[in-house]
Amino acid sequence: MLDNPPLLRIHRGHRRPDPALLERFRGAQTSHLVDAMDGRGAMDWRIKPMDPGRAAFVGPALTAFAYPADVVGVMGALGEAQAGDVIVVANDGYTATAVVGDLVIGMMRNKGVAAFVTDGLARDRAGIVATGLPTFAAGIVPSSPAANGPGEVGAPVVCGGVPVRSGDIVVGDADGVVVVPVERAEAVLQALAAVRAAEAKAVAAVEGGATETEKVRRLLAAATIVGG
């Protein structure tokens, strides 16, 4: 028999990355970051912005776990958040009720939170968009949750299939959300520079009229031809 857990458990003491380090990630495309991390780091494809036109953000994660059909973890994260944080709420991908709505998103905006990300659902899309806060969820549903707990803030979570710890660097845009483990930040930035250089070269080739790449040419040259 299990004892009932605390209504809300808060883990403190994580370090937020230096603002100068975060700024070096600002404007990075999520697709480029994934390439820089060998194809890893992107949350599940269903986690998308409520407003693709206002989706770009970067900031340190403040993690939370909200039990399915409950928002105590979200309330705890709102209370713990500092300006610039990205609140990342794991909700076990629950799809019967929302985990956040426009009023809570508005309060997060008022606190200076940089973005909200969940693998659960949201409600009140119009109101969320009106707040201007980048908000990412796996979908929209009108059903509201309860606030009975339990919930947890600050502990490691898995959101959208990606491990996230408070203090990790989270980057979002219209394509989705990417998590950069903070201890890998410098290495990822170095790899990102190489990815950007390669992308710039490829874009220039396409704009110059290219119809195939050298890799495609090699594949075609080595192909086994049947018939014809």
N, CA, C and O of each residue as an XYZ file, in Angstrom:
912
protein
N       0.849     -1.200      0.000
C       0.000      0.000      0.000
C       0.883      1.249      0.000
O       1.821      1.356      0.790
N       0.578      2.178     -0.883
C       1.366      3.397     -1.001
C       0.785      4.510     -0.137
O      -0.433      4.655     -0.036
N       1.661      5.292      0.482
C       1.213      6.483      1.182
C       0.882      7.569      0.165
O       1.500      7.636     -0.897
N      -0.072      8.403      0.480
C      -0.383      9.518     -0.403
C       0.796     10.477     -0.453
O       1.341     10.835      0.592
N       1.201     10.900     -1.647
C       2.314     11.851     -1.750
C       1.882     13.239     -1.297
O       0.686     13.500     -1.171
N       2.841     14.136     -1.048
C       2.483     15.520     -0.691
C       1.661     16.161     -1.805
O       1.800     15.806     -2.975
N       0.812     17.100     -1.433
C       0.008     17.802     -2.432
C       0.898     18.478     -3.467
O       0.598     18.456     -4.661
N       1.997     19.083     -3.005
C       2.936     19.733     -3.907
C       4.341     19.577     -3.340
O       4.599     19.893     -2.179
N       5.243     19.084     -4.184
C       6.646     18.953     -3.800
C       7.466     19.882     -4.705
O       7.343     19.826     -5.928
N       8.304     20.736     -4.099
C       9.114     21.689     -4.853
C      10.589     21.410     -4.609
O      11.043     21.357     -3.466
N      11.325     21.234     -5.686
C      12.771     21.039     -5.629
C      13.445     22.354     -6.023
O      13.204     22.876     -7.111
N      14.278     22.878     -5.150
C      14.977     24.123     -5.436
C      16.483     23.878     -5.515
O      16.963     22.785     -5.214
N      17.217     24.911     -5.923
C      18.669     24.828     -5.927
C      19.295     24.668     -7.294
O      20.520     24.679     -7.407
N      18.477     24.516     -8.360
C      19.097     24.393     -9.682
C      19.665     25.742    -10.116
O      19.180     26.796     -9.706
N      20.688     25.691    -10.942
C      21.327     26.909    -11.437
C      20.806     27.242    -12.827
O      20.703     26.371    -13.690
N      20.484     28.495    -13.030
C      20.075     28.949    -14.354
C      21.309     29.323    -15.163
O      22.264     29.858    -14.601
N      21.318     29.055    -16.475
C      22.480     29.389    -17.299
C      22.740     30.890    -17.318
O      21.838     31.698    -17.094
N      23.982     31.241    -17.588
C      24.352     32.645    -17.728
C      23.537     33.270    -18.863
O      23.422     32.669    -19.931
N      22.974     34.458    -18.658
C      22.195     35.102    -19.726
C      22.969     35.252    -21.025
O      22.383     35.174    -22.105
N      24.278     35.467    -20.939
C      25.092     35.607    -22.160
C      25.096     34.307    -22.955
O      25.086     34.329    -24.185
N      25.111     33.177    -22.255
C      25.054     31.883    -22.945
C      23.710     31.703    -23.632
O      23.648     31.252    -24.775
N      22.636     32.054    -22.938
C      21.316     31.941    -23.534
C      21.196     32.784    -24.797
O      20.596     32.352    -25.782
N      21.765     33.981    -24.770
C      21.670     34.878    -25.924
C      22.331     34.287    -27.160
O      21.925     34.584    -28.283
N      23.327     33.468    -26.967
C      24.004     32.852    -28.115
C      23.112     31.841    -28.824
O      23.377     31.473    -29.969
N      22.057     31.391    -28.150
C      21.092     30.479    -28.773
C      19.908     31.218    -29.388
O      19.124     30.628    -30.132
N      19.776     32.499    -29.082
C      18.616     33.239    -29.576
C      18.648     33.315    -31.104
O      19.675     33.642    -31.699
N      17.532     33.016    -31.714
C      17.435     33.041    -33.170
C      17.833     31.745    -33.838
O      17.698     31.612    -35.054
N      18.326     30.775    -33.063
C      18.698     29.487    -33.662
C      17.448     28.744    -34.115
O      16.464     28.668    -33.379
N      17.488     28.200    -35.321
C      16.379     27.379    -35.793
C      16.404     26.043    -35.066
O      17.468     25.459    -34.860
N      15.225     25.562    -34.678
C      15.182     24.275    -33.989
C      15.722     23.153    -34.871
O      16.368     22.233    -34.370
N      15.466     23.218    -36.164
C      15.975     22.174    -37.064
C      17.497     22.166    -37.093
O      18.107     21.098    -37.152
N      18.115     23.337    -37.053
C      19.577     23.412    -37.029
C      20.126     22.863    -35.714
O      21.159     22.194    -35.694
N      19.427     23.150    -34.619
C      19.884     22.639    -33.322
C      19.818     21.118    -33.276
O      20.725     20.472    -32.751
N      18.752     20.544    -33.822
C      18.644     19.089    -33.854
C      19.800     18.501    -34.671
O      20.397     17.505    -34.261
N      20.117     19.096    -35.806
C      21.253     18.628    -36.603
C      22.551     18.735    -35.809
O      23.417     17.866    -35.907
N      22.680     19.796    -35.029
C      23.886     19.996    -34.228
C      23.989     18.994    -33.084
O      25.066     18.802    -32.520
N      22.871     18.353    -32.738
C      22.871     17.347    -31.672
C      22.645     15.946    -32.234
O      22.077     15.080    -31.569
N      23.100     15.740    -33.471
C      23.048     14.412    -34.093
C      21.635     13.855    -34.173
O      21.410     12.658    -33.992
N      20.680     14.753    -34.449
C      19.310     14.308    -34.656
C      18.494     14.141    -33.392
O      17.385     13.609    -33.440
N      19.021     14.584    -32.261
C      18.335     14.412    -30.987
C      17.841     15.756    -30.446
O      18.184     16.815    -30.972
N      17.030     15.693    -29.385
C      16.670     16.900    -28.648
C      15.313     17.480    -28.936
O      14.836     18.313    -28.166
N      14.658     17.073    -30.027
C      13.356     17.649    -30.372
C      12.231     16.923    -29.660
O      12.195     15.693    -29.627
N      11.307     17.694    -29.088
C      10.124     17.090    -28.469
C       9.185     16.530    -29.538
O       9.298     16.860    -30.718
N       8.267     15.688    -29.104
C       7.288     15.054    -29.976
C       6.659     16.062    -30.943
O       6.375     17.199    -30.567
N       6.450     15.641    -32.170
C       5.977     16.531    -33.233
C       4.626     17.162    -32.937
O       4.280     18.196    -33.509
N       3.860     16.540    -32.042
C       2.534     17.090    -31.739
C       2.604     18.343    -30.872
O       1.627     19.088    -30.791
N       3.728     18.583    -30.232
C       3.861     19.756    -29.362
C       4.178     20.957    -30.239
O       5.313     21.133    -30.681
N       3.181     21.770    -30.483
C       3.278     22.875    -31.428
C       2.742     24.166    -30.790
O       1.999     24.119    -29.810
N       3.127     25.319    -31.359
C       2.701     26.598    -30.779
C       1.233     26.897    -31.039
O       0.693     26.558    -32.092
N       0.600     27.534    -30.065
C      -0.761     28.012    -30.260
C      -0.800     29.094    -31.341
O      -1.780     29.221    -32.075
N       0.276     29.864    -31.423
C       0.375     30.942    -32.413
C       1.718     30.814    -33.135
O       2.727     31.296    -32.621
N       1.761     30.177    -34.319
C       3.025     30.001    -35.025
C       3.730     31.318    -35.351
O       4.944     31.348    -35.551
N       2.963     32.397    -35.402
C       3.562     33.689    -35.702
C       4.273     34.313    -34.514
O       5.005     35.291    -34.670
N       4.065     33.757    -33.328
C       4.723     34.270    -32.132
C       5.191     33.061    -31.317
O       4.702     32.795    -30.220
N       6.147     32.349    -31.891
C       6.565     31.081    -31.302
C       8.024     31.064    -30.864
O       8.418     30.202    -30.078
N       8.831     31.998    -31.355
C      10.264     31.940    -31.072
C      10.565     32.316    -29.624
O      10.072     33.324    -29.118
N      11.377     31.497    -28.968
C      11.804     31.803    -27.603
C      13.076     31.034    -27.282
O      13.421     30.073    -27.970
N      13.765     31.458    -26.242
C      14.869     30.716    -25.647
C      14.902     31.050    -24.167
O      14.656     32.191    -23.775
N      15.208     30.056    -23.345
C      15.285     30.299    -21.904
C      15.626     29.038    -21.150
O      15.640     27.949    -21.723
N      15.902     29.181    -19.860
C      16.184     28.013    -19.032
C      14.901     27.321    -18.597
O      13.906     27.972    -18.279
N      14.936     26.001    -18.588
C      13.759     25.238    -18.182
C      13.503     25.360    -16.689
O      14.431     25.321    -15.881
N      12.232     25.508    -16.336
C      11.747     25.257    -14.989
C      10.748     24.124    -15.148
O       9.670     24.323    -15.708
N      11.090     22.950    -14.668
C      10.273     21.769    -14.918
C       9.170     21.609    -13.888
O       9.254     22.109    -12.767
N       8.134     20.896    -14.305
C       7.054     20.536    -13.392
C       6.396     19.268    -13.901
O       6.438     18.960    -15.092
N       5.789     18.540    -12.978
C       4.960     17.395    -13.358
C       3.553     17.626    -12.841
O       3.349     17.830    -11.645
N       2.586     17.595    -13.742
C       1.171     17.712    -13.385
C       0.523     16.361    -13.641
O       0.523     15.871    -14.770
N      -0.027     15.764    -12.599
C      -0.693     14.480    -12.797
C      -1.840     14.656    -13.790
O      -2.431     15.733    -13.863
N      -2.161     13.614    -14.552
C      -3.266     13.713    -15.497
C      -4.538     14.256    -14.844
O      -4.915     13.851    -13.745
N      -5.178     15.169    -15.540
C      -6.431     15.810    -15.099
C      -6.232     16.716    -13.897
O      -7.197     17.004    -13.188
N      -5.007     17.178    -13.642
C      -4.744     18.010    -12.475
C      -3.730     19.102    -12.827
O      -2.886     18.925    -13.705
N      -3.833     20.248    -12.115
C      -2.962     21.388    -12.424
C      -2.154     21.892    -11.235
O      -1.584     22.980    -11.305
N      -2.090     21.134    -10.149
C      -1.325     21.605     -8.997
C       0.141     21.832     -9.366
O       0.752     22.798     -8.910
N       0.705     20.951    -10.186
C       2.088     21.134    -10.627
C       2.276     22.419    -11.418
O       3.304     23.084    -11.292
N       1.286     22.771    -12.233
C       1.349     24.018    -13.000
C       1.306     25.219    -12.069
O       2.053     26.181    -12.250
N       0.428     25.160    -11.067
C       0.335     26.266    -10.105
C       1.643     26.434     -9.331
O       2.078     27.554     -9.063
N       2.258     25.314     -8.978
C       3.538     25.381     -8.290
C       4.613     25.995     -9.151
O       5.424     26.784     -8.667
N       4.631     25.639    -10.435
C       5.616     26.204    -11.353
C       5.406     27.707    -11.527
O       6.370     28.469    -11.603
N       4.139     28.131    -11.590
C       3.843     29.557    -11.691
C       4.404     30.299    -10.484
O       4.967     31.385    -10.623
N       4.251     29.715     -9.310
C       4.752     30.352     -8.105
C       6.264     30.413     -8.039
O       6.819     31.367     -7.495
N       6.939     29.411     -8.583
C       8.402     29.324     -8.519
C       9.107     30.057     -9.654
O      10.296     30.356     -9.547
N       8.402     30.349    -10.728
C       9.029     30.883    -11.935
C       9.663     32.251    -11.713
O       9.162     33.082    -10.955
N      10.776     32.451    -12.400
C      11.417     33.753    -12.458
C      11.329     34.279    -13.885
O      11.117     33.517    -14.829
N      11.494     35.587    -14.030
C      11.454     36.189    -15.364
C      12.480     35.506    -16.266
O      13.630     35.299    -15.879
N      12.042     35.165    -17.464
C      12.919     34.525    -18.430
C      12.845     33.019    -18.447
O      13.341     32.396    -19.386
N      12.234     32.402    -17.426
C      12.129     30.942    -17.384
C      11.188     30.426    -18.468
O      10.262     31.116    -18.895
N      11.452     29.197    -18.900
C      10.530     28.457    -19.755
C       9.914     27.363    -18.885
O      10.611     26.436    -18.472
N       8.636     27.461    -18.610
C       7.961     26.459    -17.789
C       7.647     25.247    -18.660
O       6.911     25.346    -19.642
N       8.215     24.106    -18.286
C       8.039     22.854    -19.038
C       7.266     21.889    -18.152
O       7.774     21.438    -17.126
N       6.041     21.574    -18.548
C       5.159     20.749    -17.724
C       4.897     19.410    -18.404
O       4.270     19.342    -19.462
N       5.389     18.357    -17.777
C       5.053     17.000    -18.221
C       3.697     16.626    -17.647
O       3.421     16.856    -16.469
N       2.852     16.044    -18.493
C       1.481     15.718    -18.086
C       1.108     14.306    -18.523
O      -0.071     13.963    -18.616
N       2.130     13.489    -18.790
C       1.929     12.126    -19.296
C       1.135     12.107    -20.610
O       0.491     11.110    -20.937
N       1.188     13.214    -21.357
C       0.478     13.264    -22.626
C      -1.020     13.062    -22.480
O      -1.668     12.531    -23.381
N      -1.573     13.483    -21.349
C      -2.990     13.255    -21.054
C      -3.877     14.079    -21.999
O      -3.595     15.248    -22.261
N      -4.956     13.453    -22.510
C      -5.738     14.125    -23.548
C      -7.223     14.294    -23.221
O      -8.004     14.644    -24.106
N      -7.632     14.053    -21.971
C      -9.054     14.224    -21.637
C      -9.364     15.610    -21.092
O     -10.494     16.083    -21.218
N      -8.374     16.272    -20.485
C      -8.576     17.634    -20.000
C      -7.351     18.470    -20.332
O      -6.273     17.940    -20.601
N      -7.533     19.780    -20.309
C      -6.404     20.691    -20.503
C      -5.564     20.752    -19.239
O      -6.034     20.431    -18.147
N      -4.313     21.168    -19.403
C      -3.438     21.377    -18.259
C      -3.180     22.868    -18.028
O      -2.594     23.254    -17.017
N      -3.624     23.703    -18.976
C      -3.423     25.146    -18.846
C      -4.464     25.872    -19.687
O      -4.964     25.344    -20.681
N      -4.784     27.105    -19.263
C      -5.712     27.938    -20.017
C      -5.214     29.363    -20.078
O      -4.116     29.672    -19.616
N      -6.034     30.234    -20.655
C      -5.554     31.585    -20.932
C      -5.276     32.407    -19.675
O      -4.379     33.249    -19.684
N      -6.021     32.182    -18.600
C      -5.791     32.980    -17.393
C      -4.429     32.678    -16.769
O      -3.708     33.596    -16.376
N      -4.081     31.410    -16.679
C      -2.779     31.038    -16.124
C      -1.654     31.494    -17.048
O      -0.621     31.975    -16.584
N      -1.855     31.344    -18.346
C      -0.841     31.821    -19.297
C      -0.673     33.331    -19.156
O       0.443     33.842    -19.244
N      -1.775     34.047    -18.937
C      -1.678     35.492    -18.730
C      -0.875     35.842    -17.487
O      -0.098     36.796    -17.499
N      -1.057     35.070    -16.403
C      -0.273     35.318    -15.188
C       1.201     35.008    -15.406
O       2.069     35.692    -14.865
N       1.485     33.984    -16.193
C       2.883     33.675    -16.530
C       3.508     34.826    -17.315
O       4.647     35.220    -17.066
N       2.753     35.349    -18.254
C       3.249     36.516    -18.996
C       3.520     37.672    -18.041
O       4.540     38.349    -18.167
N       2.636     37.902    -17.104
C       2.816     39.005    -16.157
C       4.065     38.839    -15.303
O       4.656     39.825    -14.864
N       4.470     37.585    -15.064
C       5.689     37.321    -14.301
C       6.942     37.419    -15.149
O       8.050     37.373    -14.615
N       6.794     37.553    -16.457
C       7.952     37.630    -17.334
C       8.459     36.292    -17.808
O       9.581     36.198    -18.304
N       7.643     35.238    -17.666
C       8.016     33.919    -18.167
C       8.226     34.004    -19.683
O       7.491     34.702    -20.381
N       9.236     33.285    -20.181
C       9.581     33.372    -21.608
C       8.672     32.520    -22.480
O       8.393     32.885    -23.622
N       8.199     31.370    -21.950
C       7.358     30.474    -22.745
C       6.793     29.398    -21.830
O       7.283     29.178    -20.722
N       5.752     28.734    -22.318
C       5.159     27.594    -21.625
C       5.106     26.426    -22.593
O       4.682     26.575    -23.739
N       5.544     25.250    -22.120
C       5.594     24.055    -22.968
C       5.011     22.884    -22.188
O       5.364     22.678    -21.027
N       4.123     22.116    -22.814
C       3.587     20.915    -22.178
C       3.334     19.833    -23.212
O       3.080     20.112    -24.383
N       3.409     18.581    -22.747
C       3.009     17.467    -23.612
C       1.534     17.153    -23.438
O       1.017     16.222    -24.055
N       0.851     17.931    -22.594
C      -0.587     17.816    -22.441
C      -1.314     18.776    -23.366
O      -0.767     19.226    -24.373
N      -2.540     19.079    -23.014
C      -3.379     19.933    -23.852
C      -3.622     21.286    -23.185
O      -3.422     21.452    -21.981
N      -4.053     22.238    -23.992
C      -4.413     23.571    -23.514
C      -5.874     23.841    -23.843
O      -6.497     23.100    -24.604
N      -6.415     24.907    -23.264
C      -7.768     25.363    -23.599
C      -7.740     26.882    -23.763
O      -6.773     27.535    -23.370
N      -8.795     27.438    -24.341
C      -8.916     28.885    -24.527
C      -7.847     29.421    -25.479
O      -7.103     30.343    -25.144
N      -7.787     28.830    -26.662
C      -6.733     29.214    -27.620
C      -6.735     30.712    -27.910
O      -5.675     31.338    -27.907
N      -7.892     31.292    -28.156
C      -7.945     32.714    -28.502
C      -7.355     33.571    -27.390
O      -6.591     34.502    -27.649
N      -7.714     33.252    -26.156
C      -7.187     34.007    -25.033
C      -5.687     33.816    -24.861
O      -4.972     34.761    -24.528
N      -5.207     32.589    -25.089
C      -3.765     32.333    -25.000
C      -3.018     33.140    -26.045
O      -2.008     33.776    -25.744
N      -3.515     33.114    -27.271
C      -2.859     33.874    -28.344
C      -2.837     35.354    -27.994
O      -1.846     36.035    -28.257
N      -3.910     35.858    -27.407
C      -3.992     37.284    -27.061
C      -2.950     37.684    -26.017
O      -2.552     38.849    -25.976
N      -2.500     36.759    -25.178
C      -1.488     37.108    -24.174
C      -0.138     37.409    -24.802
O       0.659     38.162    -24.243
N       0.120     36.820    -25.966
C       1.412     37.015    -26.613
C       2.506     36.112    -26.097
O       3.628     36.174    -26.599
N       2.224     35.269    -25.107
C       3.248     34.383    -24.560
C       3.369     33.135    -25.430
O       2.369     32.450    -25.645
N       4.560     32.818    -25.936
C       4.728     31.568    -26.689
C       4.259     30.381    -25.849
O       4.803     30.114    -24.777
N       3.250     29.678    -26.346
C       2.644     28.572    -25.616
C       2.568     27.360    -26.524
O       1.976     27.413    -27.602
N       3.170     26.270    -26.080
C       3.239     25.048    -26.871
C       2.510     23.931    -26.138
O       2.714     23.728    -24.941
N       1.654     23.203    -26.863
C       0.930     22.078    -26.292
C       0.700     21.048    -27.384
O       0.926     21.309    -28.566
N       0.245     19.868    -26.965
C       0.002     18.795    -27.929
C      -1.361     18.916    -28.592
O      -1.694     18.121    -29.471
N      -2.157     19.909    -28.180
C      -3.465     20.101    -28.783
C      -4.340     20.981    -27.912
O      -3.902     21.515    -26.893
N      -5.590     21.118    -28.339
C      -6.572     21.972    -27.663
C      -7.795     21.133    -27.308
O      -8.244     20.304    -28.100
N      -8.328     21.359    -26.106
C      -9.564     20.719    -25.680
C     -10.271     21.698    -24.745
O      -9.596     22.419    -24.009
N     -11.603     21.750    -24.745
C     -12.284     22.697    -23.862
C     -12.416     22.218    -22.418
O     -12.787     23.008    -21.550
N     -12.125     20.956    -22.137
C     -12.344     20.397    -20.798
C     -11.344     20.942    -19.786
O     -10.146     21.008    -20.062
N     -11.832     21.326    -18.626
C     -10.966     21.864    -17.583
C     -10.526     20.765    -16.620
O     -11.235     19.773    -16.447
N      -9.343     20.938    -15.983
C      -8.821     19.951    -15.046
C      -9.243     20.268    -13.613
O      -9.920     21.264    -13.358
N      -8.836     19.408    -12.686
C      -9.027     19.641    -11.263
C      -7.743     20.215    -10.671
O      -6.730     20.324    -11.361
N      -7.787     20.580     -9.397
C      -6.608     21.083     -8.688
C      -6.520     20.398     -7.338
O      -6.575     21.042     -6.291
N      -6.383     19.081     -7.379
C      -6.350     18.270     -6.164
C      -4.964     17.713     -5.850
O      -4.733     17.194     -4.758
N      -4.033     17.820     -6.817
C      -2.711     17.274     -6.626
C      -2.706     15.769     -6.848
O      -3.733     15.170     -7.169
N      -1.533     15.169     -6.673
C      -0.266     15.830     -6.335
C       0.378     16.486     -7.541
O      -0.049     16.288     -8.679
N       1.420     17.274     -7.274
C       2.204     17.908     -8.320
C       3.639     18.077     -7.852
O       3.931     18.000     -6.659
N       4.520     18.305     -8.799
C       5.940     18.423     -8.462
C       6.574     19.493     -9.335
O       6.228     19.634    -10.508
N       7.495     20.239     -8.760
C       8.198     21.313     -9.480
C       9.698     21.163     -9.270
O      10.160     20.903     -8.158
N      10.452     21.332    -10.353
C      11.906     21.397    -10.252
C      12.636     20.088    -10.432
O      13.855     20.093    -10.605
N      11.931     18.950    -10.398
C      12.577     17.652    -10.581
C      12.703     17.340    -12.070
O      11.956     17.896    -12.875
N      13.633     16.464    -12.455
C      13.726     16.059    -13.868
C      12.418     15.440    -14.344
O      11.748     14.718    -13.606
N      12.069     15.738    -15.592
C      10.865     15.172    -16.201
C      11.214     14.677    -17.598
O      12.297     14.945    -18.118
N      10.283     13.957    -18.186
C      10.344     13.616    -19.607
C       9.133     14.255    -20.251
O       7.997     13.919    -19.916
N       9.365     15.173    -21.173
C       8.282     15.901    -21.833
C       8.411     15.718    -23.336
O       9.438     16.059    -23.923
N       7.381     15.184    -23.950
C       7.451     14.955    -25.387
C       8.560     14.007    -25.779
O       9.131     14.123    -26.863
N       8.872     13.052    -24.884
C       9.893     12.057    -25.174
C      11.308     12.497    -24.907
O      12.244     11.739    -25.157
N      11.496     13.724    -24.396
C      12.832     14.267    -24.187
C      13.064     14.527    -22.695
O      12.241     15.184    -22.057
N      14.165     14.025    -22.128
C      14.482     14.346    -20.736
C      14.770     15.842    -20.585
O      15.477     16.429    -21.404
N      14.227     16.443    -19.550
C      14.434     17.871    -19.288
C      14.723     18.058    -17.804
O      14.022     17.510    -16.953
N      15.755     18.833    -17.500
C      16.058     19.201    -16.122
C      15.949     20.711    -15.991
O      16.229     21.447    -16.938
N      15.546     21.161    -14.831
C      15.536     22.598    -14.597
C      16.943     23.142    -14.813
O      17.914     22.612    -14.273
N      17.043     24.210    -15.612
C      18.333     24.792    -15.960
C      18.815     24.412    -17.338
O      19.715     25.064    -17.868
N      18.241     23.366    -17.949
C      18.564     23.067    -19.343
C      18.062     24.203    -20.234
O      17.170     24.960    -19.850
N      18.639     24.311    -21.413
C      18.280     25.389    -22.335
C      17.188     24.894    -23.286
O      17.338     23.859    -23.937
N      16.095     25.643    -23.356
C      14.954     25.265    -24.191
C      14.782     26.322    -25.275
O      14.764     27.521    -24.997
N      14.655     25.855    -26.514
C      14.516     26.743    -27.669
C      13.280     26.322    -28.453
O      13.057     25.132    -28.677
N      12.481     27.294    -28.868
C      11.290     26.978    -29.645
C      11.124     27.893    -30.835
O      11.615     29.022    -30.846
N      10.431     27.398    -31.829
C      10.007     28.199    -32.974
C       8.779     27.535    -33.577
O       8.204     26.633    -32.969
N       8.370     27.966    -34.760
C       7.135     27.447    -35.350
C       7.199     25.955    -35.626
O       6.157     25.314    -35.764
N       8.411     25.379    -35.712
C       8.550     23.954    -35.991
C       8.411     23.082    -34.758
O       8.069     21.906    -34.881
N       8.668     23.623    -33.566
C       8.585     22.813    -32.367
C       9.530     23.282    -31.283
O       9.924     24.448    -31.243
N       9.893     22.351    -30.395
C      10.699     22.670    -29.213
C      11.896     21.732    -29.130
O      11.773     20.528    -29.354
N      13.051     22.296    -28.805
C      14.286     21.529    -28.652
C      14.885     21.821    -27.283
O      14.874     22.961    -26.819
N      15.406     20.784    -26.646
C      16.054     20.909    -25.345
C      17.547     20.644    -25.497
O      17.952     19.612    -26.032
N      18.359     21.582    -25.024
C      19.809     21.446    -25.046
C      20.284     21.232    -23.610
O      20.172     22.147    -22.794
N      20.810     20.054    -23.276
C      21.359     19.871    -21.927
C      22.413     20.938    -21.654
O      23.303     21.157    -22.475
N      22.317     21.598    -20.516
C      23.156     22.772    -20.280
C      24.640     22.438    -20.323
O      25.446     23.277    -20.726
N      25.018     21.232    -19.916
C      26.435     20.887    -19.926
C      26.972     20.665    -21.345
O      28.185     20.608    -21.550
N      26.079     20.542    -22.310
C      26.496     20.371    -23.705
C      26.401     21.664    -24.499
O      26.657     21.664    -25.703
N      26.043     22.748    -23.863
C      25.730     23.978    -24.583
C      26.871     24.442    -25.471
O      26.645     24.745    -26.642
N      28.087     24.507    -24.953
C      29.213     25.005    -25.755
C      29.480     24.103    -26.946
O      29.719     24.594    -28.050
N      29.443     22.796    -26.744
C      29.678     21.868    -27.853
C      28.590     21.996    -28.911
O      28.867     21.937    -30.109
N      27.354     22.171    -28.460
C      26.246     22.318    -29.407
C      26.396     23.614    -30.197
O      26.120     23.639    -31.396
N      26.824     24.679    -29.548
C      27.028     25.942    -30.258
C      28.117     25.816    -31.320
O      27.997     26.382    -32.406
N      29.165     25.083    -31.011
C      30.221     24.874    -32.010
C      29.680     24.094    -33.203
O      29.934     24.449    -34.353
N      28.925     23.016    -32.918
C      28.346     22.228    -33.997
C      27.316     23.044    -34.772
O      27.180     22.884    -35.985
N      26.592     23.915    -34.077
C      25.587     24.753    -34.722
C      26.212     25.671    -35.760
O      25.636     25.894    -36.825
N      27.382     26.201    -35.453
C      28.070     27.069    -36.420
C      28.362     26.315    -37.704
O      28.208     26.864    -38.796
N      28.783     25.058    -37.585
C      29.068     24.250    -38.776
C      27.789     23.945    -39.547
O      27.779     23.973    -40.778
N      26.706     23.652    -38.820
C      25.425     23.375    -39.474
C      24.948     24.605    -40.238
O      24.496     24.496    -41.378
N      25.047     25.763    -39.617
C      24.606     26.995    -40.281
C      25.418     27.266    -41.538
O      24.864     27.694    -42.551
N      26.732     27.022    -41.488
C      27.580     27.244    -42.662
C      27.175     26.310    -43.792
O      27.093     26.732    -44.946
N      26.921     25.047    -43.474
C      26.514     24.082    -44.496
C      25.152     24.438    -45.073
O      24.930     24.322    -46.279
N      24.232     24.875    -44.197
C      22.903     25.272    -44.669
C      22.982     26.484    -45.590
O      22.299     26.536    -46.612
N      23.811     27.454    -45.230
C      23.959     28.648    -46.060
C      24.480     28.286    -47.443
O      24.028     28.829    -48.450
N      25.432     27.365    -47.482
C      25.981     26.921    -48.771
C      24.914     26.219    -49.606
O      24.824     26.432    -50.815
N      24.102     25.377    -48.953
C      23.056     24.655    -49.667
C      21.973     25.607    -50.177
O      21.488     25.458    -51.299
N      21.595     26.581    -49.351
C      20.593     27.558    -49.769
C      21.084     28.348    -50.973
O      20.332     28.584    -51.918
N      22.345     28.754    -50.935
C      22.910     29.507    -52.059
C      22.883     28.682    -53.334
O      22.617     29.210    -54.414
N      23.159     27.382    -53.211
C      23.141     26.512    -54.392
C      21.730     26.405    -54.966
O      21.552     26.465    -56.183
N      20.726     26.248    -54.098
C      19.346     26.153    -54.571
C      18.904     27.455    -55.231
O      18.268     27.452    -56.285
N      19.254     28.561    -54.591
C      18.891     29.857    -55.170
C      19.612     30.110    -56.487
O      19.154     30.889    -57.324
N      20.739     29.444    -56.655
C      21.492     29.566    -57.910
C      21.019     28.620    -58.990
O      21.588     28.601    -60.081
N      19.983     27.826    -58.712
C      19.400     26.962    -59.732
C      19.724     25.492    -59.601
O      19.342     24.718    -60.478
N      20.407     25.063    -58.552
C      20.777     23.656    -58.396
C      19.535     22.768    -58.382
O      18.506     23.143    -57.822
N      19.634     21.602    -58.995
C      18.536     20.632    -59.003
C      18.897     19.347    -58.279
O      18.050     18.469    -58.113
N      20.155     19.226    -57.842
C      20.575     18.062    -57.078
C      21.852     18.404    -56.316
O      22.524     19.388    -56.625
N      22.172     17.601    -55.340
C      23.396     17.797    -54.567
C      24.450     16.790    -55.001
O      24.162     15.850    -55.741
N      25.653     16.995    -54.539
C      26.727     16.052    -54.850
C      26.385     14.671    -54.302
O      26.678     13.660    -54.939
N      25.764     14.624    -53.121
C      25.368     13.341    -52.545
C      24.367     12.623    -53.436
O      24.466     11.413    -53.639
N      23.400     13.367    -53.969
C      22.427     12.759    -54.879
C      23.110     12.251    -56.139
O      22.787     11.173    -56.639
N      24.051     13.027    -56.646
C      24.765     12.596    -57.854
C      25.519     11.292    -57.608
O      25.525     10.409    -58.465
N      26.150     11.168    -56.452
C      26.877      9.946    -56.136
C      25.922      8.769    -56.005
O      26.210      7.670    -56.479
N      24.770      9.007    -55.353
C      23.777      7.932    -55.225
C      23.285      7.451    -56.589
O      23.168      6.250    -56.831
N      23.001      8.398    -57.471
C      22.522      8.047    -58.802
C      23.579      7.305    -59.606
O      23.290      6.354    -60.333
N      24.817      7.772    -59.451
C      25.907      7.131    -60.187
C      26.137      5.697    -59.735
O      26.553      4.852    -60.527
N      25.867      5.422    -58.463
C      26.104      4.077    -57.919
C      24.868      3.192    -57.961
O      24.927      2.029    -57.563
N      23.749      3.729    -58.439
C      22.504      2.984    -58.418
C      22.539      1.795    -59.380
O      23.191      1.841    -60.423
N      21.830      0.740    -59.012
C      21.636     -0.395    -59.900
C      20.423     -0.114    -60.796
O      19.324      0.130    -60.298
N      20.623     -0.149    -62.094
C      19.554      0.178    -63.045
C      18.864     -1.086    -63.497
O      19.528     -2.029    -63.928
N      17.553     -1.131    -63.409
C      16.762     -2.286    -63.845
C      15.859     -1.859    -64.988
O      15.064     -0.930    -64.845
N      15.980     -2.525    -66.106
C      15.144     -2.206    -67.255
C      15.613     -0.922    -67.934
O      16.659     -0.368    -67.596
N      14.820     -0.465    -68.894
C      15.121      0.766    -69.584
C      16.241      0.617    -70.559
O      16.612      1.583    -71.225
